[in-house]
Amino acid sequence: MPSAEVTIDARLFHRRARGLVNHWKKSNGPADSFQNVGSLLVLLGNLGEDDNIYQKTTALQTWLFGYELTQTMMLFTPDTLHVVTGANKAKILESLKQWEGFLFPIEIHARNKDEAHNEEIFQKMVDIIAKLGDRVGVFAKDVQKGAFAAAWKASLEKASKPIEQIDMSPGVAEVFAIKDDEELRSTKMATKLSSLVMKNYFIEEMSQIIDEERKITHEKFADKMENVLSDEKMYKQLKFPADVASGNPEWCYTPIIQSGGDYDLKTSAVSNEKELHAGTIICSLGVRYKSYCSNIGRTFLIDPNKTQQKNYTFLLDVQRKVLESMKEGVLIKDVYNRAIDFIRNKRPELEKKFVKNLGFGTGLEFRESNYLLNGKNMKELQRDMIFSLSVGFQDIDNNNASDERSKRYSLLVIDTIKVTTEAPQILTVCDTGLDDVSYFFKDAADEDDEPTKESPATQRAAKSAVLNTKFRSEQDEASKDQARKEHQKMLAEQKHADGLARYGGSGSLKKDDQKSVFRKFESYKRESALPKEVSNLRIVVDQRNETLVLPIYGLAVPFHISTLQKVTKTDEGEFFYLRLNFITPGQPGKKDDTPFDDPNANFVRALSFRSADGLRMSEIYNQILELKKNAVKKESERKEMADIVEQDKLIEVKGKRPPRLPDVFARPGLDGKRAGELEIHSNGLRYVSPLREDNRIDILFNNIKHLFFQPCDGELVVLIHCQLKNPIMIGKKKTEHVQFYREASDAQFDETGNRRRKYVYGDEDELASEQEERRRRAALNKEFKQFCEKLTESSESKVEVDVPFRDLAFNGVPFRTNVLLKPTQDCLVHLSEAPFLVVTLADVEVVHLERVQFGLKNFDMVFTFKDYFQTPIHINTIPMSQLDNVKDWLDSMDIVFYEGPVNLNWGPIMKTIQEDPADFYKEGGWSFLAVESDAEESSESGSEFEASEGDFESSSSESSYASDASNDEGSDEEDEDEDSGEDWDALEEKAKRADDKKYGSSKREADSDSDNDRKKKRKR
């Protein structure tokens, strides 16, 4: 290890060394993890190729230095670290003393070829240990080899008093368990690599092998996978990040592939020499990145029967239950016991098949035995711990097996997770749904399903020659519509039950910011602060203090302008009158009574002043109006800015250039339409104007509610859109939507100077231009997408990027113009131009589809929210052709929707709910929307009638006879018209009469026939 190639992060070393010693001091009691030791000894001798790579010794060195230092000894005392190593390594470690920050004291003792000198260093270390007590912490399970380790052992045996060696592994494991930011970044990259190998290599290769019925053994398949990481040419195929090679990715263990009835769900399992079997296939693998481990495992079902599908679905339910219980402060044993209780209550026959533990803590060591997820571990989960969560059932009997090797199978799902204060974060990303892991290669006729006994009604329907629908596609639509109705019915019942549970005993709702508050105004603190003009006992308008000073009985009485309701000026004869009306309780016409500290006090409702000086009264009147206008404007601005929250300061990236997205525009803009740069910093984004660096927009990660990336496919711009939790000020405007975009059209590219256009101008040139535009758009999408990925990584997944689905888009009018609305994973958005629309689906209570009736070309959609004080959002004029698509989308998002023929007045409806939500739900809740829809359907169905076959034939024959007769008459008259030379008006009049004869007679006959038929039926 040449010293020129090695650099140690001094900041990281000193911070982690202090953290280790501080934890040691806190946990050094007789019953604590360090067991009252006086010093900590870490010794690493020579490493062989066959030695275990997961040792506490190498893990601690990697954690502190970033490297494994062989033939090196570290001795921690409560205030100093002593390092004994070779001369070359000593030179490298000397750089740690040059750190300008908060140092942890370190002394370096360099060995050389002089044995006496080396023995003297070891003796000095022994004396330090003996001085601090007779107990020293060591890694008892780590066995060291080589001359260096033997020399130390000999020196320790020569100590003046016996020194007891205590295993400090549990204490160091506690330090390793909680990961810092650097460790979390490395772990997330490791989990990303594991997920990519599983998705882009194993699943593709396995499905191809099964489909082509190729033969390969588990061991050979595992070896083939193992070679993937050693070949950097495969990184592109696996879609690894570009700079991943610098982290030295390697396997935590050889991938484990199992199938065909022989399963071992332990981490020590190996792939056997049997051939891969097309049944239940389990694959588990783990990739290390910068020495940090990850783990992922999936079960794949080939042509599974109903029982296997049911058991796998239950396994996912168990995993979901475990994840719900894994949060900060929970004991590990409680997590396992809750899983056992869940299985015992739901599927007791599977309890004996369940795994003995749910996984383990992981990090620099793949398996941390001190953090085993079993029913006996008393340790407490803490934030930023990393676990390999393994949930499985082993050796389940398959009674419907198609061959000998399928008679027994196992199920396993492994994920790497991070503990948080709420639900844990799953770091490994690979789908686990039943549809995602099930593969069906056999035909439906080959499946051995049990025959079902048909009911007599079903048999009669099968024999009938009359079909409910004309086409098979209509039958599929009918079944799809029925399934959607059943799902909606279930969602509506659940919504109603939630509403009753939530508002069962509550009265009327009151929004916090709607509570009336009495505002106190203090115009003057003392009498001397009054204006000098009051001595003249005249009306004074004090613009500075927003006060009217009125003379009353020889005294100057101040009234704040906020207490004034209105002012009027009239003239009668030679006098001018000024009337001032003030705000008082109980005024007629006011919806909300004005609150006061003492409602029983006396209030001045109005004052009138008379003067013969018309100019003076007009001047005062205008001054009061201006003061009132400014006060109202100021108050409206105050209310508008009430929800502005001061953000924390943006922490800039230091020591390196932050990731940047150049040449982007901002909405709202700073200095007109000038392109700037968007930068990613430690805790947020910064947009910098090209004109002035101090003119910028800062957006913190913790203030971003939604972040969208919209590609330029079918759009004029490619953009990144931020919806904020709390509005911010940009210039003098308040906004909760900030957008950064770049134009994608070729209007900004000038092609007039192209030499080629002088000689070629035609189809070839247009084709080249189209290809260039497609290439440019693809490059823009790639650049913005990579920037979003870096943003997500920098925010530690606090900000997830959402992409609109253009395939599900539909047109509508949310504001004044018809725009294209696009669903995303969590929202419905319109981002292409202002005003922007972002509807968070998680906040939606129900959706009502209005004006849904036959004959209309458009319908409307109304979103009501769980916050009943939030105004419902209307989206109008949606094409009726999109109705089924909108219903399918809402149903897929588990949103309850209703439909009706008319528009509703939502103001009074929401006010009724706010006044008494408990009574609203007791009377049926939102079901009144369904009642309205059902009533409309019943009225339509009631207008239909059924006629007998005989009546239909007689009426149709008579009608056709009359129609033929009228046609003959009409044709004769038309011939006469053609022969005569009459003008256009006469011809038009004759044509009208002919139409009346043609249709009127047949209609009258048909009506008389139907009337006669009805009379006959009554007589019967």
mmCIF file of N, CA, C and O in Angstrom, residues 368-434:
data_model
loop_
_atom_site.group_PDB
_atom_site.id
_atom_site.type_symbol
_atom_site.label_atom_id
_atom_site.label_comp_id
_atom_site.label_asym_id
_atom_site.label_seq_id
_atom_site.Cartn_x
_atom_site.Cartn_y
_atom_site.Cartn_z
ATOM 1 N N GLU A 368 -24.516 -9.102 11.998
ATOM 2 C CA GLU A 368 -24.176 -8.670 13.345
ATOM 3 C C GLU A 368 -25.013 -9.492 14.327
ATOM 4 O O GLU A 368 -26.209 -9.250 14.502
ATOM 5 N N SER A 369 -24.363 -10.484 14.961
ATOM 6 C CA SER A 369 -25.089 -11.432 15.810
ATOM 7 C C SER A 369 -25.705 -10.768 17.039
ATOM 8 O O SER A 369 -26.665 -11.286 17.614
ATOM 9 N N ASN A 370 -25.163 -9.616 17.463
ATOM 10 C CA ASN A 370 -25.725 -8.935 18.624
ATOM 11 C C ASN A 370 -27.069 -8.281 18.323
ATOM 12 O O ASN A 370 -27.768 -7.866 19.236
ATOM 13 N N TYR A 371 -27.406 -8.164 17.049
ATOM 14 C CA TYR A 371 -28.676 -7.550 16.646
ATOM 15 C C TYR A 371 -29.487 -8.538 15.822
ATOM 16 O O TYR A 371 -30.013 -8.210 14.762
ATOM 17 N N LEU A 372 -29.597 -9.760 16.328
ATOM 18 C CA LEU A 372 -30.402 -10.791 15.692
ATOM 19 C C LEU A 372 -31.876 -10.524 15.990
ATOM 20 O O LEU A 372 -32.258 -10.300 17.145
ATOM 21 N N LEU A 373 -32.719 -10.550 14.955
ATOM 22 C CA LEU A 373 -34.142 -10.271 15.119
ATOM 23 C C LEU A 373 -34.876 -11.547 15.522
ATOM 24 O O LEU A 373 -35.498 -12.229 14.698
ATOM 25 N N ASN A 374 -34.804 -11.886 16.802
ATOM 26 C CA ASN A 374 -35.495 -13.080 17.296
ATOM 27 C C ASN A 374 -36.350 -12.711 18.514
ATOM 28 O O ASN A 374 -36.442 -11.549 18.905
ATOM 29 N N GLY A 375 -36.943 -13.709 19.136
ATOM 30 C CA GLY A 375 -37.866 -13.467 20.239
ATOM 31 C C GLY A 375 -37.216 -13.284 21.585
ATOM 32 O O GLY A 375 -37.929 -13.169 22.602
ATOM 33 N N LYS A 376 -35.866 -13.244 21.658
ATOM 34 C CA LYS A 376 -35.175 -13.125 22.935
ATOM 35 C C LYS A 376 -34.325 -11.859 23.056
ATOM 36 O O LYS A 376 -33.870 -11.532 24.146
ATOM 37 N N ASN A 377 -34.075 -11.182 21.959
ATOM 38 C CA ASN A 377 -33.177 -10.025 21.964
ATOM 39 C C ASN A 377 -33.853 -8.835 22.642
ATOM 40 O O ASN A 377 -34.910 -8.368 22.211
ATOM 41 N N MET A 378 -33.235 -8.320 23.691
ATOM 42 C CA MET A 378 -33.799 -7.219 24.478
ATOM 43 C C MET A 378 -33.332 -5.847 24.006
ATOM 44 O O MET A 378 -33.675 -4.835 24.617
ATOM 45 N N LYS A 379 -32.546 -5.788 22.930
ATOM 46 C CA LYS A 379 -32.038 -4.490 22.479
ATOM 47 C C LYS A 379 -33.173 -3.674 21.858
ATOM 48 O O LYS A 379 -34.153 -4.210 21.343
ATOM 49 N N GLU A 380 -32.986 -2.367 21.887
ATOM 50 C CA GLU A 380 -34.015 -1.439 21.413
ATOM 51 C C GLU A 380 -33.639 -0.902 20.043
ATOM 52 O O GLU A 380 -32.482 -0.561 19.783
ATOM 53 N N LEU A 381 -34.623 -0.845 19.149
ATOM 54 C CA LEU A 381 -34.389 -0.281 17.816
ATOM 55 C C LEU A 381 -34.191 1.227 17.922
ATOM 56 O O LEU A 381 -34.899 1.902 18.673
ATOM 57 N N GLN A 382 -33.207 1.718 17.167
ATOM 58 C CA GLN A 382 -32.930 3.143 17.165
ATOM 59 C C GLN A 382 -32.853 3.634 15.731
ATOM 60 O O GLN A 382 -32.622 2.872 14.790
ATOM 61 N N ARG A 383 -33.061 4.906 15.591
ATOM 62 C CA ARG A 383 -33.084 5.523 14.259
ATOM 63 C C ARG A 383 -31.737 5.336 13.549
ATOM 64 O O ARG A 383 -30.683 5.369 14.179
ATOM 65 N N ASP A 384 -31.810 5.119 12.223
ATOM 66 C CA ASP A 384 -30.646 4.956 11.337
ATOM 67 C C ASP A 384 -29.920 3.633 11.552
ATOM 68 O O ASP A 384 -28.759 3.496 11.151
ATOM 69 N N MET A 385 -30.580 2.665 12.180
ATOM 70 C CA MET A 385 -30.049 1.302 12.180
ATOM 71 C C MET A 385 -30.415 0.623 10.863
ATOM 72 O O MET A 385 -31.473 0.883 10.288
ATOM 73 N N ILE A 386 -29.539 -0.250 10.384
ATOM 74 C CA ILE A 386 -29.759 -0.975 9.131
ATOM 75 C C ILE A 386 -29.920 -2.458 9.448
ATOM 76 O O ILE A 386 -29.089 -3.039 10.164
ATOM 77 N N PHE A 387 -30.989 -3.057 8.899
ATOM 78 C CA PHE A 387 -31.257 -4.471 9.136
ATOM 79 C C PHE A 387 -31.495 -5.187 7.812
ATOM 80 O O PHE A 387 -32.037 -4.606 6.858
ATOM 81 N N SER A 388 -31.077 -6.446 7.789
ATOM 82 C CA SER A 388 -31.475 -7.355 6.713
ATOM 83 C C SER A 388 -32.703 -8.106 7.224
ATOM 84 O O SER A 388 -32.601 -8.980 8.078
ATOM 85 N N LEU A 389 -33.875 -7.731 6.723
ATOM 86 C CA LEU A 389 -35.146 -8.303 7.180
ATOM 87 C C LEU A 389 -35.506 -9.503 6.308
ATOM 88 O O LEU A 389 -35.707 -9.355 5.097
ATOM 89 N N SER A 390 -35.585 -10.674 6.936
ATOM 90 C CA SER A 390 -35.837 -11.922 6.213
ATOM 91 C C SER A 390 -37.095 -12.571 6.771
ATOM 92 O O SER A 390 -37.156 -12.949 7.937
ATOM 93 N N VAL A 391 -38.127 -12.698 5.930
ATOM 94 C CA VAL A 391 -39.407 -13.292 6.319
ATOM 95 C C VAL A 391 -39.658 -14.492 5.413
ATOM 96 O O VAL A 391 -39.588 -14.362 4.183
ATOM 97 N N GLY A 392 -39.936 -15.664 6.011
ATOM 98 C CA GLY A 392 -40.120 -16.844 5.174
ATOM 99 C C GLY A 392 -40.813 -17.995 5.870
ATOM 100 O O GLY A 392 -40.894 -18.053 7.104
ATOM 101 N N PHE A 393 -41.322 -18.919 5.071
ATOM 102 C CA PHE A 393 -41.866 -20.198 5.527
ATOM 103 C C PHE A 393 -41.075 -21.306 4.846
ATOM 104 O O PHE A 393 -40.876 -21.279 3.627
ATOM 105 N N GLN A 394 -40.656 -22.301 5.610
ATOM 106 C CA GLN A 394 -39.794 -23.358 5.066
ATOM 107 C C GLN A 394 -40.532 -24.700 5.032
ATOM 108 O O GLN A 394 -41.255 -25.058 5.952
ATOM 109 N N ASP A 395 -40.302 -25.419 3.899
ATOM 110 C CA ASP A 395 -40.778 -26.799 3.724
ATOM 111 C C ASP A 395 -42.282 -26.919 3.924
ATOM 112 O O ASP A 395 -42.780 -27.634 4.803
ATOM 113 N N ILE A 396 -43.026 -26.188 3.088
ATOM 114 C CA ILE A 396 -44.484 -26.308 3.073
ATOM 115 C C ILE A 396 -44.858 -27.443 2.126
ATOM 116 O O ILE A 396 -44.324 -27.547 1.018
ATOM 117 N N ASP A 397 -45.778 -28.304 2.537
ATOM 118 C CA ASP A 397 -46.211 -29.429 1.707
ATOM 119 C C ASP A 397 -47.141 -28.926 0.613
ATOM 120 O O ASP A 397 -48.038 -28.106 0.846
ATOM 121 N N ASN A 398 -46.917 -29.458 -0.598
ATOM 122 C CA ASN A 398 -47.731 -29.100 -1.760
ATOM 123 C C ASN A 398 -48.547 -30.321 -2.169
ATOM 124 O O ASN A 398 -48.028 -31.246 -2.804
ATOM 125 N N ASN A 399 -49.811 -30.369 -1.814
ATOM 126 C CA ASN A 399 -50.658 -31.526 -2.097
ATOM 127 C C ASN A 399 -51.054 -31.620 -3.564
ATOM 128 O O ASN A 399 -51.468 -32.683 -4.025
ATOM 129 N N ASN A 400 -50.959 -30.517 -4.290
ATOM 130 C CA ASN A 400 -51.332 -30.529 -5.715
ATOM 131 C C ASN A 400 -50.093 -30.457 -6.598
ATOM 132 O O ASN A 400 -50.112 -29.831 -7.657
ATOM 133 N N ALA A 401 -49.024 -31.128 -6.179
ATOM 134 C CA ALA A 401 -47.763 -31.056 -6.915
ATOM 135 C C ALA A 401 -47.895 -31.767 -8.262
ATOM 136 O O ALA A 401 -48.525 -32.815 -8.380
ATOM 137 N N SER A 402 -47.265 -31.172 -9.272
ATOM 138 C CA SER A 402 -47.297 -31.765 -10.613
ATOM 139 C C SER A 402 -46.168 -32.761 -10.832
ATOM 140 O O SER A 402 -46.210 -33.542 -11.779
ATOM 141 N N ASP A 403 -45.120 -32.727 -9.984
ATOM 142 C CA ASP A 403 -44.027 -33.696 -10.097
ATOM 143 C C ASP A 403 -43.429 -33.911 -8.714
ATOM 144 O O ASP A 403 -43.829 -33.287 -7.725
ATOM 145 N N GLU A 404 -42.434 -34.805 -8.656
ATOM 146 C CA GLU A 404 -41.853 -35.206 -7.380
ATOM 147 C C GLU A 404 -41.133 -34.058 -6.695
ATOM 148 O O GLU A 404 -41.214 -33.913 -5.467
ATOM 149 N N ARG A 405 -40.422 -33.219 -7.458
ATOM 150 C CA ARG A 405 -39.632 -32.143 -6.862
ATOM 151 C C ARG A 405 -40.492 -30.959 -6.410
ATOM 152 O O ARG A 405 -39.979 -30.034 -5.776
ATOM 153 N N SER A 406 -41.768 -30.967 -6.752
ATOM 154 C CA SER A 406 -42.655 -29.867 -6.362
ATOM 155 C C SER A 406 -43.478 -30.179 -5.120
ATOM 156 O O SER A 406 -44.319 -29.374 -4.720
ATOM 157 N N LYS A 407 -43.262 -31.347 -4.505
ATOM 158 C CA LYS A 407 -44.083 -31.752 -3.367
ATOM 159 C C LYS A 407 -43.793 -30.928 -2.118
ATOM 160 O O LYS A 407 -44.557 -30.943 -1.162
ATOM 161 N N ARG A 408 -42.688 -30.238 -2.088
ATOM 162 C CA ARG A 408 -42.337 -29.397 -0.939
ATOM 163 C C ARG A 408 -41.717 -28.110 -1.457
ATOM 164 O O ARG A 408 -40.886 -28.149 -2.372
ATOM 165 N N TYR A 409 -42.098 -27.003 -0.878
ATOM 166 C CA TYR A 409 -41.560 -25.723 -1.327
ATOM 167 C C TYR A 409 -41.413 -24.785 -0.128
ATOM 168 O O TYR A 409 -41.978 -25.015 0.949
ATOM 169 N N SER A 410 -40.619 -23.723 -0.332
ATOM 170 C CA SER A 410 -40.400 -22.699 0.695
ATOM 171 C C SER A 410 -40.633 -21.328 0.090
ATOM 172 O O SER A 410 -40.555 -21.153 -1.137
ATOM 173 N N LEU A 411 -40.899 -20.362 0.940
ATOM 174 C CA LEU A 411 -41.131 -18.975 0.515
ATOM 175 C C LEU A 411 -40.230 -18.055 1.335
ATOM 176 O O LEU A 411 -40.114 -18.221 2.547
ATOM 177 N N LEU A 412 -39.600 -17.100 0.662
ATOM 178 C CA LEU A 412 -38.648 -16.210 1.341
ATOM 179 C C LEU A 412 -38.645 -14.842 0.668
ATOM 180 O O LEU A 412 -38.617 -14.750 -0.565
ATOM 181 N N VAL A 413 -38.683 -13.797 1.484
ATOM 182 C CA VAL A 413 -38.531 -12.418 0.999
ATOM 183 C C VAL A 413 -37.539 -11.716 1.917
ATOM 184 O O VAL A 413 -37.731 -11.684 3.132
ATOM 185 N N ILE A 414 -36.468 -11.188 1.331
ATOM 186 C CA ILE A 414 -35.426 -10.492 2.097
ATOM 187 C C ILE A 414 -35.303 -9.072 1.565
ATOM 188 O O ILE A 414 -35.250 -8.856 0.353
ATOM 189 N N ASP A 415 -35.260 -8.104 2.469
ATOM 190 C CA ASP A 415 -35.035 -6.707 2.105
ATOM 191 C C ASP A 415 -34.103 -6.067 3.120
ATOM 192 O O ASP A 415 -34.075 -6.459 4.295
ATOM 193 N N THR A 416 -33.339 -5.078 2.661
ATOM 194 C CA THR A 416 -32.518 -4.265 3.551
ATOM 195 C C THR A 416 -33.297 -3.014 3.902
ATOM 196 O O THR A 416 -33.766 -2.308 3.009
ATOM 197 N N ILE A 417 -33.450 -2.732 5.203
ATOM 198 C CA ILE A 417 -34.299 -1.625 5.636
ATOM 199 C C ILE A 417 -33.522 -0.697 6.567
ATOM 200 O O ILE A 417 -32.532 -1.093 7.176
ATOM 201 N N LYS A 418 -34.020 0.524 6.673
ATOM 202 C CA LYS A 418 -33.470 1.510 7.611
ATOM 203 C C LYS A 418 -34.547 1.887 8.619
ATOM 204 O O LYS A 418 -35.683 2.220 8.244
ATOM 205 N N VAL A 419 -34.214 1.833 9.891
ATOM 206 C CA VAL A 419 -35.162 2.161 10.950
ATOM 207 C C VAL A 419 -35.309 3.677 11.039
ATOM 208 O O VAL A 419 -34.328 4.421 10.988
ATOM 209 N N THR A 420 -36.575 4.128 11.158
ATOM 210 C CA THR A 420 -36.864 5.551 11.316
ATOM 211 C C THR A 420 -37.798 5.718 12.519
ATOM 212 O O THR A 420 -38.095 4.758 13.224
ATOM 213 N N THR A 421 -38.251 6.940 12.725
ATOM 214 C CA THR A 421 -39.179 7.192 13.827
ATOM 215 C C THR A 421 -40.568 6.641 13.523
ATOM 216 O O THR A 421 -41.347 6.375 14.438
ATOM 217 N N GLU A 422 -40.884 6.459 12.246
ATOM 218 C CA GLU A 422 -42.180 5.899 11.852
ATOM 219 C C GLU A 422 -41.930 4.555 11.180
ATOM 220 O O GLU A 422 -41.140 3.768 11.662
ATOM 221 N N ALA A 423 -42.598 4.300 10.078
ATOM 222 C CA ALA A 423 -42.402 3.040 9.350
ATOM 223 C C ALA A 423 -40.997 3.016 8.762
ATOM 224 O O ALA A 423 -40.479 4.050 8.321
ATOM 225 N N PRO A 424 -40.338 1.852 8.746
ATOM 226 C CA PRO A 424 -38.962 1.795 8.228
ATOM 227 C C PRO A 424 -38.913 2.037 6.728
ATOM 228 O O PRO A 424 -39.907 1.843 6.014
ATOM 229 N N GLN A 425 -37.762 2.462 6.265
ATOM 230 C CA GLN A 425 -37.559 2.711 4.841
ATOM 231 C C GLN A 425 -36.937 1.480 4.194
ATOM 232 O O GLN A 425 -35.889 1.005 4.623
ATOM 233 N N ILE A 426 -37.591 0.935 3.175
ATOM 234 C CA ILE A 426 -37.071 -0.231 2.453
ATOM 235 C C ILE A 426 -36.079 0.273 1.407
ATOM 236 O O ILE A 426 -36.437 1.010 0.488
ATOM 237 N N LEU A 427 -34.826 -0.131 1.543
ATOM 238 C CA LEU A 427 -33.764 0.377 0.671
ATOM 239 C C LEU A 427 -33.613 -0.450 -0.595
ATOM 240 O O LEU A 427 -33.186 0.073 -1.628
ATOM 241 N N THR A 428 -33.907 -1.748 -0.525
ATOM 242 C CA THR A 428 -33.821 -2.593 -1.714
ATOM 243 C C THR A 428 -35.115 -2.457 -2.503
ATOM 244 O O THR A 428 -36.202 -2.644 -1.966
ATOM 245 N N VAL A 429 -34.983 -2.138 -3.792
ATOM 246 C CA VAL A 429 -36.153 -1.863 -4.629
ATOM 247 C C VAL A 429 -36.270 -2.947 -5.688
ATOM 248 O O VAL A 429 -35.533 -2.961 -6.673
ATOM 249 N N CYS A 430 -37.180 -3.875 -5.459
ATOM 250 C CA CYS A 430 -37.484 -4.931 -6.431
ATOM 251 C C CYS A 430 -38.874 -5.450 -6.085
ATOM 252 O O CYS A 430 -39.130 -5.840 -4.945
ATOM 253 N N ASP A 431 -39.778 -5.445 -7.047
ATOM 254 C CA ASP A 431 -41.185 -5.746 -6.784
ATOM 255 C C ASP A 431 -41.358 -7.114 -6.142
ATOM 256 O O ASP A 431 -40.698 -8.087 -6.519
ATOM 257 N N THR A 432 -42.288 -7.179 -5.168
ATOM 258 C CA THR A 432 -42.569 -8.432 -4.475
ATOM 259 C C THR A 432 -44.017 -8.872 -4.631
ATOM 260 O O THR A 432 -44.412 -9.884 -4.065
ATOM 261 N N GLY A 433 -44.826 -8.125 -5.372
ATOM 262 C CA GLY A 433 -46.224 -8.485 -5.539
ATOM 263 C C GLY A 433 -46.387 -9.843 -6.198
ATOM 264 O O GLY A 433 -45.507 -10.322 -6.926
ATOM 265 N N LEU A 434 -47.526 -10.476 -5.935
ATOM 266 C CA LEU A 434 -47.779 -11.813 -6.494
ATOM 267 C C LEU A 434 -47.703 -11.805 -8.010
ATOM 268 O O LEU A 434 -47.132 -12.724 -8.621
#
